[in-house]
CSV table of C-alpha atoms and ligand atoms in Angstrom, one decimal:
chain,number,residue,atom,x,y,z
A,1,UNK,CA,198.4,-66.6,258.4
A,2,UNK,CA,201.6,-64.0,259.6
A,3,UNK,CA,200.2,-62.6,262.9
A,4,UNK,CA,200.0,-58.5,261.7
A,5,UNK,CA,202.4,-56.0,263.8
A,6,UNK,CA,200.5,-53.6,266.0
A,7,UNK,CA,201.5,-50.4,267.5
A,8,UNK,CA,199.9,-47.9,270.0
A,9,UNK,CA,199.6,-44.2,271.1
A,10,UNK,CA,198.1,-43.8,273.9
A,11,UNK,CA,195.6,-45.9,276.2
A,12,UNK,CA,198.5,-45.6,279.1
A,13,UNK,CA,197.9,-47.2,282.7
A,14,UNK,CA,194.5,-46.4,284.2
A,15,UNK,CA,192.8,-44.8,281.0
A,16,UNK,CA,189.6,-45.5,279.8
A,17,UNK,CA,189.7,-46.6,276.8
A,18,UNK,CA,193.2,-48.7,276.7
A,19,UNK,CA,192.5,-51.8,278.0
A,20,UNK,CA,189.8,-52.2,275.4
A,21,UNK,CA,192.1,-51.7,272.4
A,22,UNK,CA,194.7,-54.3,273.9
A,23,UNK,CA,192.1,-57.3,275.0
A,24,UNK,CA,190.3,-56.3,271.4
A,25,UNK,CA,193.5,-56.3,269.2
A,26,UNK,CA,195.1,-59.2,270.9
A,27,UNK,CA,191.7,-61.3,271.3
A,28,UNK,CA,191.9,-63.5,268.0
A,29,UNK,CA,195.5,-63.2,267.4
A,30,UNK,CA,195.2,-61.2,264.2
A,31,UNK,CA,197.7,-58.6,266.3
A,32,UNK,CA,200.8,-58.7,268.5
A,33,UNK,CA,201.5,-55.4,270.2
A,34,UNK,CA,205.5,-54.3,268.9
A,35,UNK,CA,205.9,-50.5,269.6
A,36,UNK,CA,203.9,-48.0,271.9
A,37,UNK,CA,204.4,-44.4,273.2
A,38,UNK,CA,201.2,-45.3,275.8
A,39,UNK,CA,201.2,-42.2,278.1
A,40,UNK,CA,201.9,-38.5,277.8
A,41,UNK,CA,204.4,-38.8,280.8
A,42,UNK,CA,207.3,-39.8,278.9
A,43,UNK,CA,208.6,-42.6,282.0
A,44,UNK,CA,205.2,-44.0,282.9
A,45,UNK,CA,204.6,-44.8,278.8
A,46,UNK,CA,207.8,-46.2,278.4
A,47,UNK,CA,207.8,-48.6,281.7
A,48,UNK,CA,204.3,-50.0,280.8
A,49,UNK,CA,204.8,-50.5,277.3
A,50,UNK,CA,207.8,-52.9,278.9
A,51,UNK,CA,205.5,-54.4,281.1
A,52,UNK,CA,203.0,-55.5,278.4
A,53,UNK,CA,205.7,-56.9,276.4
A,54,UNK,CA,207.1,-54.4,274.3
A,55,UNK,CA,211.3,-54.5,273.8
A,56,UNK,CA,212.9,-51.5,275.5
A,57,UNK,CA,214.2,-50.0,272.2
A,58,UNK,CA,210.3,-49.8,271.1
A,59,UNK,CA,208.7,-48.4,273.9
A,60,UNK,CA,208.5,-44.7,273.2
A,61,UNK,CA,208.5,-41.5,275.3
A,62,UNK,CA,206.3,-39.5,272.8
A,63,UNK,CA,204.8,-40.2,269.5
A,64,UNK,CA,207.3,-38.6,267.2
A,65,UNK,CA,210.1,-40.6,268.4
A,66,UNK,CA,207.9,-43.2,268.0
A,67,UNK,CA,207.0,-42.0,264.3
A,68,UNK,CA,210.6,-41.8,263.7
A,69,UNK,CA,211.8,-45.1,265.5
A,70,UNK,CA,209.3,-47.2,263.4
A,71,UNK,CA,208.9,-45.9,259.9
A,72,UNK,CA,212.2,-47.2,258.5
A,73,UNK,CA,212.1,-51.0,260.2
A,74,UNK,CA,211.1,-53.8,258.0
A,75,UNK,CA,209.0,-55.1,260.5
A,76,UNK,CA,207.1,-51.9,261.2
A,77,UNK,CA,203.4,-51.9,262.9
A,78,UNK,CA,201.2,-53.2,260.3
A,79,UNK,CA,198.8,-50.7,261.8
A,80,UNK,CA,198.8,-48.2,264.4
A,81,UNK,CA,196.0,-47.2,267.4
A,82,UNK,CA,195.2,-43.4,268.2
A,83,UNK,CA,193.8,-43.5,271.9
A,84,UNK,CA,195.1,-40.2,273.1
A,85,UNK,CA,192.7,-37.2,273.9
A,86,UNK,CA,190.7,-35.6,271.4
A,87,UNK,CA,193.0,-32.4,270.2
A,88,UNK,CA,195.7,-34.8,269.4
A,89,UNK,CA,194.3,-37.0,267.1
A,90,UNK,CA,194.7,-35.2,263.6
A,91,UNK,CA,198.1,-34.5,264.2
A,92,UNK,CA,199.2,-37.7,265.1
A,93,UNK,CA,196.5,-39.8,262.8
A,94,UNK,CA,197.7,-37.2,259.6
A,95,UNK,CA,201.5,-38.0,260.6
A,96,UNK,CA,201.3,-41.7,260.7
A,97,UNK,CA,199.0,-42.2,257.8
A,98,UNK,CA,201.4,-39.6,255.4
A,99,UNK,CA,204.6,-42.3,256.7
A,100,UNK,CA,202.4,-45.0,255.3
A,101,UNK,CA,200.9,-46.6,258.4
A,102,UNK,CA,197.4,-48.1,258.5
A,103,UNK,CA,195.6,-45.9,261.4
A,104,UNK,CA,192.7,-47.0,263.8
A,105,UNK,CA,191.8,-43.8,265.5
A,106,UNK,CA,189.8,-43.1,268.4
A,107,UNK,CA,186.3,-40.9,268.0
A,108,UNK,CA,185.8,-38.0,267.4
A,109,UNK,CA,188.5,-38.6,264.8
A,110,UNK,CA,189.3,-34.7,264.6
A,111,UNK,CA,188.2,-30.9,266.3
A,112,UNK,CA,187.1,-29.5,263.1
A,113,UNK,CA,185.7,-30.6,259.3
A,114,UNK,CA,188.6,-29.0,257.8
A,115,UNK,CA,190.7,-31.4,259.4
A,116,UNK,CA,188.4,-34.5,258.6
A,117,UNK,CA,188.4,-33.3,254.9
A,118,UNK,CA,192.3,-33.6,255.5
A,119,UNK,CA,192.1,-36.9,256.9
A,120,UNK,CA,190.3,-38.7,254.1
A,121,UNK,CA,192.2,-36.6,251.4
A,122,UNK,CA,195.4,-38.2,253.0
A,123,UNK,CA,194.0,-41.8,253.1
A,124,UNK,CA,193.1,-41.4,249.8
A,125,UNK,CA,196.2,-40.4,248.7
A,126,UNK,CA,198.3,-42.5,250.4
A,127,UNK,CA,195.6,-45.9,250.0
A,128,UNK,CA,196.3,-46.6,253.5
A,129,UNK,CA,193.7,-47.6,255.7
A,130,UNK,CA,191.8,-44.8,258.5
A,131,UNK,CA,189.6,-46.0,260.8
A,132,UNK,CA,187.4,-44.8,263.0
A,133,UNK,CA,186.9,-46.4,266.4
A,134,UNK,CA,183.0,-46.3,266.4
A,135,UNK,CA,182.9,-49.7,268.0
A,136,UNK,CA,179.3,-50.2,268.6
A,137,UNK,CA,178.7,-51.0,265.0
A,138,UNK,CA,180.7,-53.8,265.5
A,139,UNK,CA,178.7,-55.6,268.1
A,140,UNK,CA,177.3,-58.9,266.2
A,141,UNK,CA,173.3,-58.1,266.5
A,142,UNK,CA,174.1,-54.3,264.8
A,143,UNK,CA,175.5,-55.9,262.2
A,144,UNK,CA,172.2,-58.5,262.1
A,145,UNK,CA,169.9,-55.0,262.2
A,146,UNK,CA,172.0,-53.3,259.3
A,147,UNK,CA,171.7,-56.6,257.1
A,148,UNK,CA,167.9,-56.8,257.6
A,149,UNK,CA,167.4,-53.1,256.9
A,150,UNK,CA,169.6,-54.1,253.5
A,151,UNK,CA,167.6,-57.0,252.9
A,152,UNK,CA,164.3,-55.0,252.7
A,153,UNK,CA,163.0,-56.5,256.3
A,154,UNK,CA,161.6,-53.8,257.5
A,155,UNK,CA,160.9,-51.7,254.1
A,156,UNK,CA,161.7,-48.0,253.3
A,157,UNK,CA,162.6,-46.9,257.0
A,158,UNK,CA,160.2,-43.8,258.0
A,159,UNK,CA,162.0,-43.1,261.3
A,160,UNK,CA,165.2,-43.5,264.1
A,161,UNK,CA,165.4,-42.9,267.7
A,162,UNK,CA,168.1,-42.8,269.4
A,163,UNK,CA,169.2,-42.0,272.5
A,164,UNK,CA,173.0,-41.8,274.4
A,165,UNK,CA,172.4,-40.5,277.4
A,166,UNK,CA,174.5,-41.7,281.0
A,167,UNK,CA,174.1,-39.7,284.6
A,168,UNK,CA,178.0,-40.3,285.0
A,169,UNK,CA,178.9,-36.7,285.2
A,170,UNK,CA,175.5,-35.5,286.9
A,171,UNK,CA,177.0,-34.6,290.5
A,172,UNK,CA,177.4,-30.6,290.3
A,173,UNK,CA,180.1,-30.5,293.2
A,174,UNK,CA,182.0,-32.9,290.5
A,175,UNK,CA,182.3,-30.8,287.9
A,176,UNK,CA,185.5,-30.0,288.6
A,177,UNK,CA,187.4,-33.6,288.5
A,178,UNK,CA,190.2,-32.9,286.2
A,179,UNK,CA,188.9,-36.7,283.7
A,180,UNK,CA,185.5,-34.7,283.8
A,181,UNK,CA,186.4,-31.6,283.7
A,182,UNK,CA,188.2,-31.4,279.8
A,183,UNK,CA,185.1,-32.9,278.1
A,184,UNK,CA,183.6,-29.3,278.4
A,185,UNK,CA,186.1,-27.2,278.1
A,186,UNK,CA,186.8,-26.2,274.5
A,187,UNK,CA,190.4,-26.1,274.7
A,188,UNK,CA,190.6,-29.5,275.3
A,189,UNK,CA,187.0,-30.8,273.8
A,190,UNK,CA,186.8,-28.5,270.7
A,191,UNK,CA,183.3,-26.9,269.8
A,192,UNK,CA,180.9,-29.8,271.5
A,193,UNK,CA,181.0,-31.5,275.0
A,194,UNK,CA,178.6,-34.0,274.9
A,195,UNK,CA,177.2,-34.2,271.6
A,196,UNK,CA,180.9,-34.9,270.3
A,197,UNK,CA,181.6,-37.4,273.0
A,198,UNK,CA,178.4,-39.5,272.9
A,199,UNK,CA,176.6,-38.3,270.4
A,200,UNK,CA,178.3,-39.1,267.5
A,201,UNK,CA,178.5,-42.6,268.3
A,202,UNK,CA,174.1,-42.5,268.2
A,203,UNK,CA,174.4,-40.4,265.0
A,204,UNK,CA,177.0,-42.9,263.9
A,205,UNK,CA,174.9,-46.2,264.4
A,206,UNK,CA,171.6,-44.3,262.5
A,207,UNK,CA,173.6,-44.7,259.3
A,208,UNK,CA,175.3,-47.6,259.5
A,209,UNK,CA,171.8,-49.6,260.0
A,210,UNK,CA,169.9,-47.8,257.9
A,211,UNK,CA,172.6,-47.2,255.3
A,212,UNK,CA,172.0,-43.7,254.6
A,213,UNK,CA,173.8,-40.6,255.6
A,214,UNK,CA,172.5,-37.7,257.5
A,215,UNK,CA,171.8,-34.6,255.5
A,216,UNK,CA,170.3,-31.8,257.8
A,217,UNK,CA,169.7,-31.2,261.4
A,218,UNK,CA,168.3,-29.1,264.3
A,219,UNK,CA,170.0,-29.1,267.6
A,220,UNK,CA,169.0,-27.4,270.9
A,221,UNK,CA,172.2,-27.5,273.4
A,222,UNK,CA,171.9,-27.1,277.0
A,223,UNK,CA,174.0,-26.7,279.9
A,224,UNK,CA,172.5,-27.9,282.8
A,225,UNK,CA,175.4,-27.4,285.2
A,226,UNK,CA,175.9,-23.6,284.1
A,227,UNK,CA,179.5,-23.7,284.5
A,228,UNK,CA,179.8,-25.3,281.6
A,229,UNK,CA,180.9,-24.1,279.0
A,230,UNK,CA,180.0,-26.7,276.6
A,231,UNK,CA,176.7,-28.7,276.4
A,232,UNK,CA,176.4,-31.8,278.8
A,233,UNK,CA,172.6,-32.3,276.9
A,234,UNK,CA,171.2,-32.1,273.2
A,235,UNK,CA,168.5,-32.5,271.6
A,236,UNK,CA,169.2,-33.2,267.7
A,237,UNK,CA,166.3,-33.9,265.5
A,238,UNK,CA,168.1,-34.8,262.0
A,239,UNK,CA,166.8,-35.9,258.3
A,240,UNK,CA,168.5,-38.7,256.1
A,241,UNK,CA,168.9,-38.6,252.4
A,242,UNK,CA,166.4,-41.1,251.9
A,243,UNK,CA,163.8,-39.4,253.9
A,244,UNK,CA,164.0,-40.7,256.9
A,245,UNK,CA,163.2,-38.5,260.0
A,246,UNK,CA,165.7,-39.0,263.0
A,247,UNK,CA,165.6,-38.4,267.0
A,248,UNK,CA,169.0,-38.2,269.3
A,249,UNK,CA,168.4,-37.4,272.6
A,250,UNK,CA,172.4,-37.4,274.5
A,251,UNK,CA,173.0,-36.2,278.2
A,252,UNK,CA,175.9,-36.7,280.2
A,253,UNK,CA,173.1,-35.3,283.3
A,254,UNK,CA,170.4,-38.1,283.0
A,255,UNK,CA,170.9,-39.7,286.8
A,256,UNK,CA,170.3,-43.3,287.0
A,257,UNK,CA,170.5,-44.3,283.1
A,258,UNK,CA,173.8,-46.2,283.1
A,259,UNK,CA,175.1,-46.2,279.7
A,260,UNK,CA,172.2,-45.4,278.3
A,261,UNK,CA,173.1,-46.0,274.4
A,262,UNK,CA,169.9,-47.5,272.4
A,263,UNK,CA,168.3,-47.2,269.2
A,264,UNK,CA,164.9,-48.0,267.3
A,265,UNK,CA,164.5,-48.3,264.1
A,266,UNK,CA,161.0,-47.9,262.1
A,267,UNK,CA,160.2,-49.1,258.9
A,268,UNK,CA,156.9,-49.7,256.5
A,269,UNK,CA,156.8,-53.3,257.5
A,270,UNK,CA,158.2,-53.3,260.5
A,271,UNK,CA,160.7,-51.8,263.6
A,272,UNK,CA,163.4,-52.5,266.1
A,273,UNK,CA,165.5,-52.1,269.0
A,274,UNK,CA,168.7,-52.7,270.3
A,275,UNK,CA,170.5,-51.1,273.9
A,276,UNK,CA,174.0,-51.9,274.4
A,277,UNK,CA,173.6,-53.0,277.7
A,278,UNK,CA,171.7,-55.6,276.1
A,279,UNK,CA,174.0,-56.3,273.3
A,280,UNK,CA,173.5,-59.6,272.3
A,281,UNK,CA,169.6,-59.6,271.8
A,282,UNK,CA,167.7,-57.4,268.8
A,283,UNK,CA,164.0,-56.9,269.7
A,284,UNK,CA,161.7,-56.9,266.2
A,285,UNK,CA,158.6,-56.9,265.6
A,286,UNK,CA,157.4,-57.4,261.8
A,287,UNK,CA,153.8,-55.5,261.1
A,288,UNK,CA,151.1,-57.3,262.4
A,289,UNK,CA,153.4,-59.9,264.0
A,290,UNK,CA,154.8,-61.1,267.2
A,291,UNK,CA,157.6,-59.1,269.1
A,292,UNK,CA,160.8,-61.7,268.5
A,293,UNK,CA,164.1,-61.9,270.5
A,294,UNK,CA,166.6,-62.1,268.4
A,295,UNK,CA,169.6,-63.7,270.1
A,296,UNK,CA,173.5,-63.4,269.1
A,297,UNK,CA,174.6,-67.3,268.1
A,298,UNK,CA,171.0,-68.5,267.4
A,299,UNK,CA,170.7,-69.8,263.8
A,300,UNK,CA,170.1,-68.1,260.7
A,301,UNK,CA,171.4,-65.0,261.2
A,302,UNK,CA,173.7,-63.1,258.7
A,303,UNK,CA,177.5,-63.7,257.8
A,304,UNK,CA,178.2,-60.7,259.5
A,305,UNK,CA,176.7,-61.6,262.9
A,306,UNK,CA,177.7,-65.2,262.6
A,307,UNK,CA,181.8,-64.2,261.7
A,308,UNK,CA,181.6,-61.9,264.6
A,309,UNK,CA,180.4,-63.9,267.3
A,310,UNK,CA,182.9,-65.9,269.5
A,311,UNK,CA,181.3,-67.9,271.9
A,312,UNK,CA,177.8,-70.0,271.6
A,313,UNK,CA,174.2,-68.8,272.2
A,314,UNK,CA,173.3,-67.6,275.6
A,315,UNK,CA,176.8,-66.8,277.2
A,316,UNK,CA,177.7,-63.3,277.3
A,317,UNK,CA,180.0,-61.6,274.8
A,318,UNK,CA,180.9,-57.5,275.8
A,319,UNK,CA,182.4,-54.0,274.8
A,320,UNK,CA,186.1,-55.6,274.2
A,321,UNK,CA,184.8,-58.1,271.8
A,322,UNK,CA,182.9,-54.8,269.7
A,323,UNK,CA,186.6,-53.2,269.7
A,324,UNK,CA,188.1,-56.6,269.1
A,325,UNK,CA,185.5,-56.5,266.4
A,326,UNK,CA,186.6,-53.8,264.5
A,327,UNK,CA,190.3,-55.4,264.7
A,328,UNK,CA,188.9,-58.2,262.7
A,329,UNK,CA,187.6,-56.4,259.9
A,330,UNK,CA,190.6,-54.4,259.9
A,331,UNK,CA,193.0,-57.5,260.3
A,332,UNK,CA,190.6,-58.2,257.2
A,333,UNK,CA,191.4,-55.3,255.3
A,334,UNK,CA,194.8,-55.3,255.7
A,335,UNK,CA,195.2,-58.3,254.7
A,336,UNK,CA,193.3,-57.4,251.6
A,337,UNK,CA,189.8,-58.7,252.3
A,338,UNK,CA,187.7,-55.4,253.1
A,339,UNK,CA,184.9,-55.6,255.2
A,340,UNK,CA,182.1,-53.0,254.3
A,341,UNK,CA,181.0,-52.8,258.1
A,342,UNK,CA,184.3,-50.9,259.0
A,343,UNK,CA,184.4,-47.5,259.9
A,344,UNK,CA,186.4,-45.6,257.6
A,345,UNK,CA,187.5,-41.9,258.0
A,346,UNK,CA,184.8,-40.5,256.0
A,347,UNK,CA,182.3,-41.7,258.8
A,348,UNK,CA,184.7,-39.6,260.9
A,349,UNK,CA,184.5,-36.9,258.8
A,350,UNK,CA,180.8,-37.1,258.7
A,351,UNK,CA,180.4,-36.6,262.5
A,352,UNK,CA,182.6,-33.8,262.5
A,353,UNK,CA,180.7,-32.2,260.1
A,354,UNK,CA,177.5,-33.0,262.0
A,355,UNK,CA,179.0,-31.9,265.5
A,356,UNK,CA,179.7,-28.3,263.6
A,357,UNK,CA,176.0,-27.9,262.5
A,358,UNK,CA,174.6,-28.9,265.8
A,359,UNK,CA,176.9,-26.2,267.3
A,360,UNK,CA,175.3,-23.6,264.5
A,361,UNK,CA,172.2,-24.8,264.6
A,362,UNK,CA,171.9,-24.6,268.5
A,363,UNK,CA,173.4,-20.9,268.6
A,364,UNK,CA,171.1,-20.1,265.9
A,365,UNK,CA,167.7,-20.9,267.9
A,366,UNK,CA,167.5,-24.5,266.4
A,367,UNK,CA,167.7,-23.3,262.5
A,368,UNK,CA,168.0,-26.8,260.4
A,369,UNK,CA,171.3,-26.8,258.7
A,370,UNK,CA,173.1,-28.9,256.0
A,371,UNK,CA,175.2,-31.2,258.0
A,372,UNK,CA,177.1,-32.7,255.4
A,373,UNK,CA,180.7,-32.3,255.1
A,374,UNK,CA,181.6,-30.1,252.0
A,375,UNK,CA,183.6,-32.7,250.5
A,376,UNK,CA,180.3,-34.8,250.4
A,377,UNK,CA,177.7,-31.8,249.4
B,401,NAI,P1,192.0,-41.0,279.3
B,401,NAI,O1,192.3,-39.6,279.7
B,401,NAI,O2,191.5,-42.0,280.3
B,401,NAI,O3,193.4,-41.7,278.7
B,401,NAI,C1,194.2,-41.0,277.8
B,401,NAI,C2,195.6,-41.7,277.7
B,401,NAI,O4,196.3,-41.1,276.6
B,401,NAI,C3,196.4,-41.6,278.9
B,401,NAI,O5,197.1,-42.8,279.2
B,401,NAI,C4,197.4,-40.5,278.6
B,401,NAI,O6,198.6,-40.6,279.3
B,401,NAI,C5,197.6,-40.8,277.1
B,401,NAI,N1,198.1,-39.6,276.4
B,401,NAI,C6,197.6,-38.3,276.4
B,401,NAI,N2,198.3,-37.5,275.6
B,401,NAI,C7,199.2,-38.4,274.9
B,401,NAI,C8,200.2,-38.1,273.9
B,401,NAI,N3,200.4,-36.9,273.4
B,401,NAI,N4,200.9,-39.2,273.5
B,401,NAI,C9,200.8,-40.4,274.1
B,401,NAI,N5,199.8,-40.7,275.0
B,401,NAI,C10,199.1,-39.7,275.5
B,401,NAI,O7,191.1,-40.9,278.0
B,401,NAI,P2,190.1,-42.0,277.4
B,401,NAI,O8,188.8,-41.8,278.1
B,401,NAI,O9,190.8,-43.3,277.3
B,401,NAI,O10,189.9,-41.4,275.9
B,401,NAI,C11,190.9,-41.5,274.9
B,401,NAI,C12,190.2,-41.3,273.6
B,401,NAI,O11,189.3,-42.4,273.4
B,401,NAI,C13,189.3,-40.1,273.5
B,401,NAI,O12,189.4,-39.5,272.2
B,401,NAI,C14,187.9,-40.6,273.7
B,401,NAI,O13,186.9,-39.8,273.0
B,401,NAI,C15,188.0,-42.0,273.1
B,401,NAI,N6,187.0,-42.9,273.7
B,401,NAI,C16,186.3,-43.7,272.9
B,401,NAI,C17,185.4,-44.6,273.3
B,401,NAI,C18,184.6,-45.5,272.4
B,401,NAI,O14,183.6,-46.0,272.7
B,401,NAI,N7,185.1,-45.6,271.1
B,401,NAI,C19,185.2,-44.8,274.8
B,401,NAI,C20,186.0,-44.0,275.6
B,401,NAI,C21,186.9,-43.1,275.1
């Protein structure tokens, strides 16, 4: 099968989330990386484009020249990555997918639900593919959980807890660091610090494995370090449409929890959990039955799990390998096999939509709100 073109914006030298995009698209081959504007220094993105390979004439000072470089070549990027800062995504995601680009774009896919709305009309409209980089879904044992929630495993699921909370920005005399420093300042983060950074990605993984979208929530926001100005802690009790009663606790503050990213699940018949710094193993426990280890690679597991798993039972398999994940189902979908498990824009959409009631509901003493998107209502 033709190895699929693959262009990037953003994820420059010494950024976060970059390197995970490039060992995940270029992990199975479905991707070769043509075209990039990688950094918003015009030099620096050029040079390292160059230095991972890219021809001169491809490697971009800025997006737009990028946009207008690509969208007339035969062999254009058969999909294109958003990994730039959070304000820039709409613009650039909205530009690429109205030239007729396939998108992957970085979480949270826009500042407002306005914007989502605008997002998925576009995709729509133009039948190219948007989605959203909410990777965690696509580690092998989440998509074990979601198949046995499908299947009926664990019954009508009666509750979710969830929690996302790190201790990575917890040093007051810190707060000032210019990579820590944007995440709460609403210029640069929009209306939610820490809810819209890590949050999301908790709220995100509820639905997937239960398969149900959230309808209303109550948020209390706090702001531990009072210079603040956005929350670096929440507390989001949420409802789903078929009943089920959530609980998101995210912190940025919580010193000594790592990553800190985990989820149980509760059903009529039985329950489980999975932490990201244990991704390969799903802990359940059927009612009235022994706690089981489920392990990544062991047999019997679901298509999903099994397609998505690279190397055998017991060795290791990390974050890269989620992103490079969601590269496969989109090297999948592109080539016209779509893969439910995907995040598309209206997940994007959704979280935006939920990010804007926890910021009502919060100012508003903890009032439950409708936190469905308009377009979904
Ligand atoms: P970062 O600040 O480490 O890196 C941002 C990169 O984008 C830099 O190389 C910068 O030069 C470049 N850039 C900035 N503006 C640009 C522009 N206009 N055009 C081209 N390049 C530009 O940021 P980080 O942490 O890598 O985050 C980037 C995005 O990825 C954010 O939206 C963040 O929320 C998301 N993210 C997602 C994660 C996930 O688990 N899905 C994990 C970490 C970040």
């Amino acid at each position: 099968m033709a190895q699929l073109n693959w262009g990037m914006i953003g994820g420059g030298e010494g950024s976060q989330i970059g390197p995970a995009h490039r060992l995940g698209a270029l992990a199975d081959g479905h991707f070769r990386l043509v075209a990039g504007a990688l950094d918003h220094r015009p030099e620096q993105g050029r040079a390292y484009a160059q230095r991972l390979g890219v021809v001169a004439s491809r490697a971009y000072g800025d997006w737009t020249e990028m946009l207008a470089g690509e969208r007339g070549r035969d062999d254009r990027p058969d999909l294109v990555t958003v990994a730039t800062p959070n304000s820039t995504h709409f613009e650039i995601t909205k530009a690429f997918l109205e030239a007729g680009f396939n998108v992957l774009c970085e979480k949270p896919m826009t500042l407002t639900v306005e914007e989502g709305e605008e997002i998925v009309r576009v995709a729509e409209k133009t039948g190219k593919i948007c989605a959203v980089n909410y990777c965690y879904s696509a580690y092998p044992m989440v998509r074990q959980a979601r198949a046995m929630v499908q299947a009926g495993d664990l019954g009508r699921i009666r509750l979710v807890v969830t929690s996302f909370s790190h201790g990575h920005h917890g040093d007051a005399t810190d707060a000032d660091n210019p990579r820590v420093r944007w995440r709460y300042d609403p210029a640069m983060a929009g209306v939610s610090g820490q809810f819209a950074d890590c949050g999301i990605h908790a709220l995100h993984m509820a639905s997937f494995i239960c398969n149900d979208e959230v309808t209303t929530l109550s948020a209390d926001f706090a702001s531990t370090i009072p210079s603040r100005q956005l929350e670096d802690d929440a507390m989001v009790n949420f409802r789903m449409g078929k009943g089920t009663v959530g609980r998101l606790w995210t912190s940025s503050v919580a010193i000594g929890r790592q990553h800190g990213f985990d989820i149980q699940v509760f059903g009529e018949t039985g329950g489980f959990r999975w932490a990201s710094e244990q991704p390969n193993q799903l802990i359940y426990t059927p009612l009235g039955g022994r706690t089981q280890i489920m392990e990544k690679g062991e047999a019997g597991l679901c298509e999903d799990a099994r397609r998505l798993s690279r190397v055998a039972i017991a060795h290791p398999e990390g974050f890269p390998l989620a992103v490079a994940n969601i590269y496969c189902d989109l090297a999948d979908a592109i080539r016209g096999e779509p893969r439910p498990g995907l995040p598309r824009a209206a997940a994007g959409l959704r979280s935006m939509a939920a990010v804007h009631a926890a910021v009502a509901s919060a100012r508003a003493a903890g009032q439950w709100v409708d936190a469905r998107p308009p377009m979904f209502r």
